[in-house]
PDB file of C-alpha atoms in Angstrom:
ATOM      1  CA  UNK B   1       0.000   0.000   0.000  1.00 71.00           C
ATOM      2  CA  UNK B   2       1.446   3.352  -1.029  1.00 87.00           C
ATOM      3  CA  UNK B   3       1.515   6.199   1.474  1.00 93.00           C
ATOM      4  CA  UNK B   4       1.517   9.848   0.462  1.00 97.00           C
ATOM      5  CA  UNK B   5       2.711  12.881   2.378  1.00 97.00           C
ATOM      6  CA  UNK B   6       0.370  15.075   0.317  1.00 98.00           C
ATOM      7  CA  UNK B   7      -2.647  14.275  -1.849  1.00 98.00           C
ATOM      8  CA  UNK B   8      -4.408  17.089  -3.685  1.00 97.00           C
ATOM      9  CA  UNK B   9      -7.844  17.110  -5.304  1.00 97.00           C
ATOM     10  CA  UNK B  10      -8.449  19.902  -7.770  1.00 95.00           C
ATOM     11  CA  UNK B  11      -9.130  21.162 -11.249  1.00 93.00           C
ATOM     12  CA  UNK B  12      -6.748  19.682 -13.815  1.00 95.00           C
ATOM     13  CA  UNK B  13      -6.194  22.736 -15.997  1.00 94.00           C
ATOM     14  CA  UNK B  14      -3.619  23.271 -18.718  1.00 94.00           C
ATOM     15  CA  UNK B  15      -2.261  26.801 -18.310  1.00 90.00           C
ATOM     16  CA  UNK B  16      -1.514  28.455 -21.629  1.00 92.00           C
ATOM     17  CA  UNK B  17       0.512  31.598 -20.927  1.00 91.00           C
ATOM     18  CA  UNK B  18       1.411  34.474 -23.239  1.00 94.00           C
ATOM     19  CA  UNK B  19       2.501  38.108 -22.944  1.00 94.00           C
ATOM     20  CA  UNK B  20       0.077  40.856 -23.925  1.00 95.00           C
ATOM     21  CA  UNK B  21      -0.009  44.623 -23.518  1.00 93.00           C
ATOM     22  CA  UNK B  22      -2.988  46.607 -22.260  1.00 94.00           C
ATOM     23  CA  UNK B  23      -4.150  47.557 -25.762  1.00 95.00           C
ATOM     24  CA  UNK B  24      -4.397  43.868 -26.721  1.00 95.00           C
ATOM     25  CA  UNK B  25      -6.410  43.153 -23.578  1.00 95.00           C
ATOM     26  CA  UNK B  26      -8.781  46.007 -24.458  1.00 95.00           C
ATOM     27  CA  UNK B  27      -9.084  44.814 -28.046  1.00 95.00           C
ATOM     28  CA  UNK B  28     -10.001  41.291 -26.940  1.00 95.00           C
ATOM     29  CA  UNK B  29     -12.328  42.473 -24.173  1.00 94.00           C
ATOM     30  CA  UNK B  30     -10.179  40.848 -21.467  1.00 95.00           C
ATOM     31  CA  UNK B  31     -10.595  42.342 -17.997  1.00 90.00           C
ATOM     32  CA  UNK B  32      -7.140  42.879 -16.546  1.00 90.00           C
ATOM     33  CA  UNK B  33      -5.913  41.242 -13.370  1.00 85.00           C
ATOM     34  CA  UNK B  34      -8.774  38.859 -12.631  1.00 83.00           C
ATOM     35  CA  UNK B  35      -9.831  35.290 -13.332  1.00 83.00           C
ATOM     36  CA  UNK B  36     -12.865  35.013 -15.600  1.00 89.00           C
ATOM     37  CA  UNK B  37     -14.695  31.855 -16.567  1.00 90.00           C
ATOM     38  CA  UNK B  38     -15.283  31.580 -20.308  1.00 95.00           C
ATOM     39  CA  UNK B  39     -17.369  29.313 -22.499  1.00 95.00           C
ATOM     40  CA  UNK B  40     -15.831  26.850 -24.948  1.00 94.00           C
ATOM     41  CA  UNK B  41     -16.239  29.093 -28.019  1.00 94.00           C
ATOM     42  CA  UNK B  42     -14.620  32.084 -26.279  1.00 96.00           C
ATOM     43  CA  UNK B  43     -11.767  29.872 -25.068  1.00 94.00           C
ATOM     44  CA  UNK B  44     -11.032  28.788 -28.645  1.00 91.00           C
ATOM     45  CA  UNK B  45     -11.062  32.417 -29.858  1.00 95.00           C
ATOM     46  CA  UNK B  46      -8.609  33.493 -27.153  1.00 96.00           C
ATOM     47  CA  UNK B  47      -6.371  30.469 -27.701  1.00 92.00           C
ATOM     48  CA  UNK B  48      -6.154  31.302 -31.411  1.00 92.00           C
ATOM     49  CA  UNK B  49      -5.244  34.918 -30.622  1.00 94.00           C
ATOM     50  CA  UNK B  50      -2.231  33.965 -28.469  1.00 94.00           C
ATOM     51  CA  UNK B  51       1.310  33.970 -29.723  1.00 85.00           C
ATOM     52  CA  UNK B  52       4.451  32.636 -27.929  1.00 88.00           C
ATOM     53  CA  UNK B  53       2.361  30.153 -25.939  1.00 90.00           C
ATOM     54  CA  UNK B  54       3.935  28.536 -22.863  1.00 88.00           C
ATOM     55  CA  UNK B  55       1.932  25.434 -21.979  1.00 89.00           C
ATOM     56  CA  UNK B  56       2.177  23.998 -18.460  1.00 87.00           C
ATOM     57  CA  UNK B  57       0.036  21.684 -16.338  1.00 91.00           C
ATOM     58  CA  UNK B  58      -1.814  23.969 -13.935  1.00 90.00           C
ATOM     59  CA  UNK B  59      -4.725  24.192 -11.569  1.00 91.00           C
ATOM     60  CA  UNK B  60      -4.228  25.734  -8.149  1.00 92.00           C
ATOM     61  CA  UNK B  61      -3.952  22.615  -6.004  1.00 95.00           C
ATOM     62  CA  UNK B  62      -2.096  20.751  -8.759  1.00 95.00           C
ATOM     63  CA  UNK B  63       0.521  23.526  -8.662  1.00 93.00           C
ATOM     64  CA  UNK B  64       0.803  23.092  -4.897  1.00 96.00           C
ATOM     65  CA  UNK B  65       1.207  19.326  -5.235  1.00 96.00           C
ATOM     66  CA  UNK B  66       3.915  19.868  -7.864  1.00 93.00           C
ATOM     67  CA  UNK B  67       5.738  22.277  -5.559  1.00 95.00           C
ATOM     68  CA  UNK B  68       5.670  19.798  -2.684  1.00 96.00           C
ATOM     69  CA  UNK B  69       6.746  16.974  -4.991  1.00 94.00           C
ATOM     70  CA  UNK B  70       9.697  19.063  -6.188  1.00 93.00           C
ATOM     71  CA  UNK B  71      10.754  19.312  -2.533  1.00 95.00           C
ATOM     72  CA  UNK B  72      11.095  15.535  -2.470  1.00 94.00           C
ATOM     73  CA  UNK B  73       7.905  14.355  -0.790  1.00 96.00           C
ATOM     74  CA  UNK B  74       5.643  11.567  -2.067  1.00 96.00           C
ATOM     75  CA  UNK B  75       2.600  13.186  -3.681  1.00 97.00           C
ATOM     76  CA  UNK B  76      -0.517  12.310  -5.650  1.00 97.00           C
ATOM     77  CA  UNK B  77      -3.053  14.394  -7.552  1.00 97.00           C
ATOM     78  CA  UNK B  78      -6.695  13.549  -8.198  1.00 96.00           C
ATOM     79  CA  UNK B  79      -8.324  15.360 -11.129  1.00 95.00           C
ATOM     80  CA  UNK B  80     -10.106  14.783 -14.444  1.00 96.00           C
ATOM     81  CA  UNK B  81      -8.751  15.293 -17.974  1.00 96.00           C
ATOM     82  CA  UNK B  82     -10.028  13.997 -21.301  1.00 96.00           C
ATOM     83  CA  UNK B  83      -8.019  11.774 -23.649  1.00 96.00           C
ATOM     84  CA  UNK B  84      -7.427  14.712 -26.030  1.00 93.00           C
ATOM     85  CA  UNK B  85      -4.046  16.307 -26.798  1.00 91.00           C
ATOM     86  CA  UNK B  86      -4.156  18.700 -23.833  1.00 92.00           C
ATOM     87  CA  UNK B  87      -5.320  15.938 -21.484  1.00 95.00           C
ATOM     88  CA  UNK B  88      -2.559  13.542 -22.523  1.00 96.00           C
ATOM     89  CA  UNK B  89      -0.061  16.408 -22.155  1.00 95.00           C
ATOM     90  CA  UNK B  90      -1.347  17.133 -18.660  1.00 95.00           C
ATOM     91  CA  UNK B  91      -1.229  13.534 -17.448  1.00 95.00           C
ATOM     92  CA  UNK B  92       2.268  12.869 -18.766  1.00 94.00           C
ATOM     93  CA  UNK B  93       3.601  16.202 -17.491  1.00 92.00           C
ATOM     94  CA  UNK B  94       2.384  15.440 -13.951  1.00 91.00           C
ATOM     95  CA  UNK B  95       3.848  11.938 -14.051  1.00 90.00           C
ATOM     96  CA  UNK B  96       7.147  13.271 -15.439  1.00 86.00           C
ATOM     97  CA  UNK B  97       7.330  15.517 -12.357  1.00 83.00           C
ATOM     98  CA  UNK B  98       7.137  12.484 -10.074  1.00 87.00           C
ATOM     99  CA  UNK B  99       3.504  13.024  -9.070  1.00 93.00           C
ATOM    100  CA  UNK B 100       1.141  10.051  -9.073  1.00 95.00           C
ATOM    101  CA  UNK B 101      -1.633  11.167 -11.439  1.00 95.00           C
ATOM    102  CA  UNK B 102      -4.339   8.929 -10.046  1.00 94.00           C
ATOM    103  CA  UNK B 103      -7.051   9.236 -12.715  1.00 93.00           C
ATOM    104  CA  UNK B 104      -6.538   8.042 -16.287  1.00 92.00           C
ATOM    105  CA  UNK B 105      -7.716  10.463 -19.026  1.00 95.00           C
ATOM    106  CA  UNK B 106     -11.454  10.039 -19.596  1.00 95.00           C
ATOM    107  CA  UNK B 107     -12.416   8.335 -22.865  1.00 95.00           C
ATOM    108  CA  UNK B 108     -15.598   8.831 -24.845  1.00 91.00           C
ATOM    109  CA  UNK B 109     -16.430  12.322 -23.558  1.00 93.00           C
ATOM    110  CA  UNK B 110     -17.216  15.271 -25.824  1.00 92.00           C
ATOM    111  CA  UNK B 111     -16.196  17.751 -23.107  1.00 94.00           C
ATOM    112  CA  UNK B 112     -12.554  18.845 -23.618  1.00 93.00           C
ATOM    113  CA  UNK B 113      -9.755  19.097 -21.089  1.00 95.00           C
ATOM    114  CA  UNK B 114      -9.881  22.281 -19.034  1.00 95.00           C
ATOM    115  CA  UNK B 115      -7.575  25.126 -20.030  1.00 94.00           C
ATOM    116  CA  UNK B 116      -6.806  28.634 -18.804  1.00 93.00           C
ATOM    117  CA  UNK B 117      -5.555  31.276 -21.217  1.00 95.00           C
ATOM    118  CA  UNK B 118      -3.338  33.578 -19.166  1.00 93.00           C
ATOM    119  CA  UNK B 119      -2.275  36.953 -20.541  1.00 94.00           C
ATOM    120  CA  UNK B 120       0.654  38.494 -18.648  1.00 91.00           C
ATOM    121  CA  UNK B 121       0.890  42.291 -18.894  1.00 91.00           C
ATOM    122  CA  UNK B 122       4.219  44.200 -18.792  1.00 91.00           C
ATOM    123  CA  UNK B 123       3.606  45.004 -15.092  1.00 87.00           C
ATOM    124  CA  UNK B 124       3.299  41.295 -14.217  1.00 84.00           C
ATOM    125  CA  UNK B 125      -0.469  41.386 -13.734  1.00 86.00           C
ATOM    126  CA  UNK B 126      -2.149  38.276 -15.074  1.00 85.00           C
ATOM    127  CA  UNK B 127      -5.563  38.046 -16.665  1.00 92.00           C
ATOM    128  CA  UNK B 128      -6.880  34.498 -16.565  1.00 91.00           C
ATOM    129  CA  UNK B 129      -9.612  33.241 -18.878  1.00 95.00           C
ATOM    130  CA  UNK B 130     -10.535  29.770 -17.764  1.00 93.00           C
ATOM    131  CA  UNK B 131     -12.651  27.209 -19.577  1.00 95.00           C
ATOM    132  CA  UNK B 132     -13.470  24.627 -16.928  1.00 90.00           C
ATOM    133  CA  UNK B 133     -14.187  21.733 -19.266  1.00 93.00           C
ATOM    134  CA  UNK B 134     -14.181  18.186 -17.969  1.00 95.00           C
ATOM    135  CA  UNK B 135     -12.376  18.754 -14.673  1.00 93.00           C
ATOM    136  CA  UNK B 136     -15.443  20.126 -12.872  1.00 90.00           C
ATOM    137  CA  UNK B 137     -17.235  16.792 -13.252  1.00 91.00           C
ATOM    138  CA  UNK B 138     -15.302  15.250 -10.356  1.00 93.00           C
ATOM    139  CA  UNK B 139     -17.306  12.849  -8.178  1.00 94.00           C
ATOM    140  CA  UNK B 140     -16.596  10.411  -5.366  1.00 94.00           C
ATOM    141  CA  UNK B 141     -15.963   7.770  -8.027  1.00 94.00           C
ATOM    142  CA  UNK B 142     -12.811   9.688  -9.029  1.00 94.00           C
ATOM    143  CA  UNK B 143     -11.368   9.531  -5.489  1.00 95.00           C
ATOM    144  CA  UNK B 144      -9.850   6.122  -4.695  1.00 94.00           C
ATOM    145  CA  UNK B 145     -10.385   5.404  -0.961  1.00 93.00           C
ATOM    146  CA  UNK B 146      -6.940   3.798  -0.674  1.00 93.00           C
ATOM    147  CA  UNK B 147      -5.298   7.035  -1.914  1.00 96.00           C
ATOM    148  CA  UNK B 148      -7.341   9.345   0.339  1.00 96.00           C
ATOM    149  CA  UNK B 149      -6.996   6.983   3.278  1.00 96.00           C
ATOM    150  CA  UNK B 150      -3.206   6.848   3.002  1.00 96.00           C
ATOM    151  CA  UNK B 151      -2.586  10.593   2.840  1.00 97.00           C
ATOM    152  CA  UNK B 152      -0.697  12.337   5.615  1.00 97.00           C
ATOM    153  CA  UNK B 153      -2.159  15.637   4.336  1.00 98.00           C
ATOM    154  CA  UNK B 154      -5.202  16.065   2.065  1.00 98.00           C
ATOM    155  CA  UNK B 155      -5.514  19.404   0.232  1.00 98.00           C
ATOM    156  CA  UNK B 156      -8.790  20.348  -1.475  1.00 97.00           C
ATOM    157  CA  UNK B 157      -9.424  23.060  -4.069  1.00 94.00           C
ATOM    158  CA  UNK B 158     -12.310  25.414  -3.320  1.00 90.00           C
ATOM    159  CA  UNK B 159     -13.236  25.815  -6.981  1.00 85.00           C
ATOM    160  CA  UNK B 160     -14.476  22.205  -7.132  1.00 89.00           C
ATOM    161  CA  UNK B 161     -16.931  22.980  -4.334  1.00 85.00           C
ATOM    162  CA  UNK B 162     -19.226  24.577  -6.938  1.00 82.00           C
ATOM    163  CA  UNK B 163     -20.916  21.246  -7.700  1.00 84.00           C
ATOM    164  CA  UNK B 164     -22.889  19.024  -5.337  1.00 87.00           C
ATOM    165  CA  UNK B 165     -20.953  15.943  -6.473  1.00 90.00           C
ATOM    166  CA  UNK B 166     -17.722  17.787  -5.679  1.00 89.00           C
ATOM    167  CA  UNK B 167     -18.967  18.667  -2.189  1.00 91.00           C
ATOM    168  CA  UNK B 168     -19.739  15.026  -1.510  1.00 92.00           C
ATOM    169  CA  UNK B 169     -16.369  13.903  -2.875  1.00 94.00           C
ATOM    170  CA  UNK B 170     -14.605  16.441  -0.632  1.00 94.00           C
ATOM    171  CA  UNK B 171     -16.388  15.303   2.509  1.00 94.00           C
ATOM    172  CA  UNK B 172     -15.696  11.649   1.785  1.00 95.00           C
ATOM    173  CA  UNK B 173     -12.038  12.293   0.931  1.00 96.00           C
ATOM    174  CA  UNK B 174     -11.497  14.389   4.068  1.00 97.00           C
ATOM    175  CA  UNK B 175     -13.099  11.754   6.265  1.00 96.00           C
ATOM    176  CA  UNK B 176     -11.054   8.953   4.681  1.00 96.00           C
ATOM    177  CA  UNK B 177      -7.834  10.886   5.284  1.00 97.00           C
ATOM    178  CA  UNK B 178      -8.746  11.635   8.898  1.00 97.00           C
ATOM    179  CA  UNK B 179      -9.795   8.033   9.506  1.00 96.00           C
ATOM    180  CA  UNK B 180      -6.323   7.030   8.325  1.00 96.00           C
ATOM    181  CA  UNK B 181      -4.679   9.393  10.831  1.00 97.00           C
ATOM    182  CA  UNK B 182      -3.993  12.286   8.431  1.00 97.00           C
ATOM    183  CA  UNK B 183      -5.239  15.867   8.284  1.00 98.00           C
ATOM    184  CA  UNK B 184      -7.434  17.511   5.653  1.00 98.00           C
ATOM    185  CA  UNK B 185      -7.759  21.124   4.575  1.00 97.00           C
ATOM    186  CA  UNK B 186      -8.854  23.440   1.786  1.00 96.00           C
ATOM    187  CA  UNK B 187      -7.621  26.320  -0.329  1.00 95.00           C
ATOM    188  CA  UNK B 188     -10.561  28.733  -0.370  1.00 91.00           C
ATOM    189  CA  UNK B 189      -9.659  29.641  -3.992  1.00 81.00           C
ATOM    190  CA  UNK B 190     -11.980  32.567  -4.602  1.00 80.00           C
ATOM    191  CA  UNK B 191     -14.261  34.900  -2.586  1.00 83.00           C
ATOM    192  CA  UNK B 192     -17.019  34.370  -5.173  1.00 80.00           C
ATOM    193  CA  UNK B 193     -16.894  30.631  -4.556  1.00 82.00           C
ATOM    194  CA  UNK B 194     -17.597  31.356  -0.886  1.00 86.00           C
ATOM    195  CA  UNK B 195     -20.427  33.764  -1.796  1.00 88.00           C
ATOM    196  CA  UNK B 196     -22.159  30.998  -3.716  1.00 87.00           C
ATOM    197  CA  UNK B 197     -21.832  28.292  -1.058  1.00 87.00           C
ATOM    198  CA  UNK B 198     -21.170  30.000   2.279  1.00 92.00           C
ATOM    199  CA  UNK B 199     -23.239  27.700   4.508  1.00 92.00           C
ATOM    200  CA  UNK B 200     -21.849  24.517   2.943  1.00 91.00           C
ATOM    201  CA  UNK B 201     -18.311  25.913   2.997  1.00 92.00           C
ATOM    202  CA  UNK B 202     -18.519  26.755   6.687  1.00 95.00           C
ATOM    203  CA  UNK B 203     -20.063  23.379   7.480  1.00 95.00           C
ATOM    204  CA  UNK B 204     -17.247  21.544   5.682  1.00 94.00           C
ATOM    205  CA  UNK B 205     -14.620  23.628   7.490  1.00 96.00           C
ATOM    206  CA  UNK B 206     -16.229  23.095  10.899  1.00 96.00           C
ATOM    207  CA  UNK B 207     -17.010  19.399  10.684  1.00 96.00           C
ATOM    208  CA  UNK B 208     -14.478  17.849   8.302  1.00 96.00           C
ATOM    209  CA  UNK B 209     -11.342  19.996   8.013  1.00 97.00           C
ATOM    210  CA  UNK B 210      -8.232  20.624  10.095  1.00 98.00           C
ATOM    211  CA  UNK B 211      -6.856  23.671   8.274  1.00 98.00           C
ATOM    212  CA  UNK B 212      -7.864  26.445   5.890  1.00 97.00           C
ATOM    213  CA  UNK B 213      -5.551  28.460   3.627  1.00 97.00           C
ATOM    214  CA  UNK B 214      -6.753  31.644   1.949  1.00 94.00           C
ATOM    215  CA  UNK B 215      -5.837  35.210   1.194  1.00 93.00           C
ATOM    216  CA  UNK B 216      -7.215  38.144   3.162  1.00 93.00           C
ATOM    217  CA  UNK B 217     -10.244  38.675   0.893  1.00 92.00           C
ATOM    218  CA  UNK B 218     -11.124  34.975   0.906  1.00 93.00           C
ATOM    219  CA  UNK B 219     -10.960  34.773   4.718  1.00 95.00           C
ATOM    220  CA  UNK B 220     -13.074  37.939   5.021  1.00 95.00           C
ATOM    221  CA  UNK B 221     -15.685  36.481   2.675  1.00 93.00           C
ATOM    222  CA  UNK B 222     -16.310  33.493   4.968  1.00 95.00           C
ATOM    223  CA  UNK B 223     -18.055  35.698   7.526  1.00 95.00           C
ATOM    224  CA  UNK B 224     -18.597  38.878   5.458  1.00 95.00           C
ATOM    225  CA  UNK B 225     -16.701  40.988   7.938  1.00 96.00           C
ATOM    226  CA  UNK B 226     -13.331  42.664   8.514  1.00 96.00           C
ATOM    227  CA  UNK B 227     -10.133  40.635   8.429  1.00 96.00           C
ATOM    228  CA  UNK B 228      -9.403  40.391  12.172  1.00 96.00           C
ATOM    229  CA  UNK B 229     -12.964  39.362  13.024  1.00 97.00           C
ATOM    230  CA  UNK B 230     -13.110  36.834  10.176  1.00 97.00           C
ATOM    231  CA  UNK B 231      -9.760  35.326  11.174  1.00 96.00           C
ATOM    232  CA  UNK B 232     -10.914  34.877  14.776  1.00 96.00           C
ATOM    233  CA  UNK B 233     -14.311  33.452  13.782  1.00 97.00           C
ATOM    234  CA  UNK B 234     -12.720  30.963  11.374  1.00 97.00           C
ATOM    235  CA  UNK B 235     -10.291  29.864  14.092  1.00 97.00           C
ATOM    236  CA  UNK B 236     -13.268  29.122  16.342  1.00 96.00           C
ATOM    237  CA  UNK B 237     -14.440  26.388  13.934  1.00 97.00           C
ATOM    238  CA  UNK B 238     -11.120  25.163  12.506  1.00 97.00           C
ATOM    239  CA  UNK B 239      -7.876  24.162  14.278  1.00 97.00           C
ATOM    240  CA  UNK B 240      -5.591  26.089  11.896  1.00 98.00           C
ATOM    241  CA  UNK B 241      -6.282  29.159   9.764  1.00 98.00           C
ATOM    242  CA  UNK B 242      -3.579  30.496   7.445  1.00 98.00           C
ATOM    243  CA  UNK B 243      -4.167  33.898   5.824  1.00 97.00           C
ATOM    244  CA  UNK B 244      -1.825  35.439   3.260  1.00 94.00           C
ATOM    245  CA  UNK B 245      -1.965  39.229   3.089  1.00 89.00           C
ATOM    246  CA  UNK B 246       0.150  40.008   0.056  1.00 79.00           C
ATOM    247  CA  UNK B 247       2.787  42.578   1.097  1.00 77.00           C
ATOM    248  CA  UNK B 248       1.540  42.551   4.692  1.00 85.00           C
ATOM    249  CA  UNK B 249       2.792  39.042   5.374  1.00 92.00           C
ATOM    250  CA  UNK B 250       1.085  35.934   6.711  1.00 96.00           C
ATOM    251  CA  UNK B 251      -1.166  35.562   9.752  1.00 97.00           C
ATOM    252  CA  UNK B 252      -1.806  32.156  11.331  1.00 97.00           C
ATOM    253  CA  UNK B 253      -4.143  31.198  14.147  1.00 97.00           C
ATOM    254  CA  UNK B 254      -3.438  27.674  15.406  1.00 96.00           C
ATOM    255  CA  UNK B 255      -2.604  25.759  18.562  1.00 84.00           C
ATOM    256  CA  UNK B 256      -4.211  28.525  20.607  1.00 88.00           C
ATOM    257  CA  UNK B 257      -1.784  31.188  19.427  1.00 94.00           C
ATOM    258  CA  UNK B 258      -1.254  33.700  16.669  1.00 97.00           C
ATOM    259  CA  UNK B 259       1.793  33.855  14.423  1.00 96.00           C
ATOM    260  CA  UNK B 260       2.485  36.815  12.111  1.00 96.00           C
ATOM    261  CA  UNK B 261       5.316  36.407   9.604  1.00 96.00           C
ATOM    262  CA  UNK B 262       6.408  39.344   7.405  1.00 93.00           C
ATOM    263  CA  UNK B 263       7.336  39.107   3.729  1.00 89.00           C
ATOM    264  CA  UNK B 264      10.015  40.825   1.697  1.00 86.00           C
ATOM    265  CA  UNK B 265       8.243  42.704  -1.062  1.00 83.00           C
ATOM    266  CA  UNK B 266       9.457  42.120  -4.609  1.00 83.00           C
ATOM    267  CA  UNK B 267       8.046  43.258  -7.939  1.00 84.00           C
ATOM    268  CA  UNK B 268       6.492  40.282  -9.712  1.00 84.00           C
ATOM    269  CA  UNK B 269       7.458  39.222 -13.217  1.00 83.00           C
ATOM    270  CA  UNK B 270       4.309  37.058 -13.278  1.00 77.00           C
ATOM    271  CA  UNK B 271       2.100  36.699 -10.213  1.00 78.00           C
ATOM    272  CA  UNK B 272       0.651  33.366 -11.423  1.00 75.00           C
ATOM    273  CA  UNK B 273       0.890  30.674  -8.754  1.00 83.00           C
ATOM    274  CA  UNK B 274       1.962  32.845  -5.804  1.00 89.00           C
ATOM    275  CA  UNK B 275      -0.730  31.484  -3.497  1.00 92.00           C
ATOM    276  CA  UNK B 276      -0.304  27.947  -4.813  1.00 94.00           C
ATOM    277  CA  UNK B 277       3.417  27.908  -4.089  1.00 96.00           C
ATOM    278  CA  UNK B 278       2.981  29.579  -0.709  1.00 96.00           C
ATOM    279  CA  UNK B 279       0.738  26.606   0.139  1.00 97.00           C
ATOM    280  CA  UNK B 280       3.406  24.204  -1.162  1.00 97.00           C
ATOM    281  CA  UNK B 281       6.104  25.626   1.096  1.00 98.00           C
ATOM    282  CA  UNK B 282       3.761  25.843   4.069  1.00 98.00           C
ATOM    283  CA  UNK B 283       2.431  22.290   3.707  1.00 98.00           C
ATOM    284  CA  UNK B 284       5.952  20.952   3.167  1.00 98.00           C
ATOM    285  CA  UNK B 285       6.808  22.503   6.525  1.00 98.00           C
ATOM    286  CA  UNK B 286       3.770  20.908   8.174  1.00 98.00           C
ATOM    287  CA  UNK B 287       4.526  17.502   6.605  1.00 97.00           C
ATOM    288  CA  UNK B 288       8.107  17.602   7.875  1.00 97.00           C
ATOM    289  CA  UNK B 289       7.238  18.757  11.409  1.00 96.00           C
ATOM    290  CA  UNK B 290       8.442  22.376  11.314  1.00 97.00           C
ATOM    291  CA  UNK B 291       6.979  25.015  13.614  1.00 95.00           C
ATOM    292  CA  UNK B 292       4.452  27.478  12.240  1.00 96.00           C
ATOM    293  CA  UNK B 293       6.913  30.372  11.777  1.00 96.00           C
ATOM    294  CA  UNK B 294       9.226  28.210   9.680  1.00 97.00           C
ATOM    295  CA  UNK B 295       6.278  26.806   7.683  1.00 97.00           C
ATOM    296  CA  UNK B 296       5.202  30.361   6.811  1.00 97.00           C
ATOM    297  CA  UNK B 297       8.761  31.389   5.919  1.00 97.00           C
ATOM    298  CA  UNK B 298       9.041  28.374   3.630  1.00 98.00           C
ATOM    299  CA  UNK B 299       5.750  29.375   2.005  1.00 97.00           C
ATOM    300  CA  UNK B 300       6.931  32.951   1.521  1.00 96.00           C
ATOM    301  CA  UNK B 301      10.174  31.819  -0.118  1.00 96.00           C
ATOM    302  CA  UNK B 302       8.271  29.556  -2.543  1.00 96.00           C
ATOM    303  CA  UNK B 303       5.851  32.367  -3.420  1.00 94.00           C
ATOM    304  CA  UNK B 304       8.718  34.831  -3.972  1.00 93.00           C
ATOM    305  CA  UNK B 305      10.489  32.375  -6.276  1.00 95.00           C
ATOM    306  CA  UNK B 306       7.462  31.658  -8.455  1.00 93.00           C
ATOM    307  CA  UNK B 307       6.575  35.319  -9.062  1.00 90.00           C
ATOM    308  CA  UNK B 308      10.152  36.006 -10.198  1.00 90.00           C
ATOM    309  CA  UNK B 309       9.541  34.212 -13.532  1.00 88.00           C
ATOM    310  CA  UNK B 310       6.753  33.294 -15.942  1.00 80.00           C
ATOM    311  CA  UNK B 311       4.844  30.133 -15.029  1.00 78.00           C
ATOM    312  CA  UNK B 312       3.114  28.759 -11.926  1.00 80.00           C
ATOM    313  CA  UNK B 313       5.707  26.240 -10.724  1.00 84.00           C
ATOM    314  CA  UNK B 314       9.155  26.610  -9.164  1.00 89.00           C
ATOM    315  CA  UNK B 315      12.244  26.703 -11.366  1.00 90.00           C
ATOM    316  CA  UNK B 316      14.841  26.744  -8.586  1.00 93.00           C
ATOM    317  CA  UNK B 317      15.740  23.950  -6.163  1.00 94.00           C
ATOM    318  CA  UNK B 318      13.719  25.227  -3.219  1.00 95.00           C
ATOM    319  CA  UNK B 319      15.416  22.903  -0.725  1.00 96.00           C
ATOM    320  CA  UNK B 320      18.652  24.756  -1.490  1.00 96.00           C
ATOM    321  CA  UNK B 321      16.808  28.055  -1.033  1.00 96.00           C
ATOM    322  CA  UNK B 322      15.490  26.852   2.339  1.00 97.00           C
ATOM    323  CA  UNK B 323      19.003  25.830   3.372  1.00 97.00           C
ATOM    324  CA  UNK B 324      20.425  29.204   2.313  1.00 96.00           C
ATOM    325  CA  UNK B 325      17.784  30.911   4.458  1.00 95.00           C
ATOM    326  CA  UNK B 326      18.631  28.707   7.445  1.00 96.00           C
ATOM    327  CA  UNK B 327      15.263  26.949   7.463  1.00 95.00           C
ATOM    328  CA  UNK B 328      16.526  23.372   7.051  1.00 90.00           C
TER     329      UNK B 328
END
């Protein structure tokens, strides 16, 4: 039986990244700096309009799993792709990175593999246009109990909470992990996701999860209040709450105490994946028994590395970076 230090469940999205100036964004009707969901026809129009495409396997939690895998831990990812060119690319790219890609590409579906067209402006701002495709159809049938039950840490992607089948799969996966002695948590993903499912989100956090990771706006959205109040209220229902606050650092409430860790501000080349790689560094720290300050510092280093180049996954050996910073 294989044991995993981290198992992630999330959208399996191929990120297609290109550079574009503001006039191009205006011409194509792309709203700058946000993630927009697009229909299939719009996704094909935008894809055709891209030049110098960089194609990478993406998806928020998948990026986190890849970051943790690159740090040398045993990881697995659960997500749906189709047996089309992008799906086969995604599956092989994950496997090539040493990640167990648990689900074979789906055959016989007319829904394509999910893709996100990302336009990076000269100031590093990214405008994401995501066609969700087949990955949102995840159900309990896609989550092998032996994988979930043998995870030291389970990490769930908030975006998949948009569907009732996804909610059920999350609860079952979290409970399987906890029954096996592991911990389960979620990346909130998006304030709008919370808006749509607040009661269910809070119920999942209170009854089935051990940790929550989100940025300031996502944490605030849980209780529709200011940051400090939302942080405290979330900590009342969940053992560990981790809030990233961009240039203001990281705030953690866990183990009956609060930890605030500052960040060194740098100008991003491409902000894609900052939150995903923060989670990778943080969860690596948790998996290897570091204290909360060190976990947050590891997360900050991973986030700083990924925004220093184009693409959502680390290019440096982050274990060496941790060693240079005195963290390992």
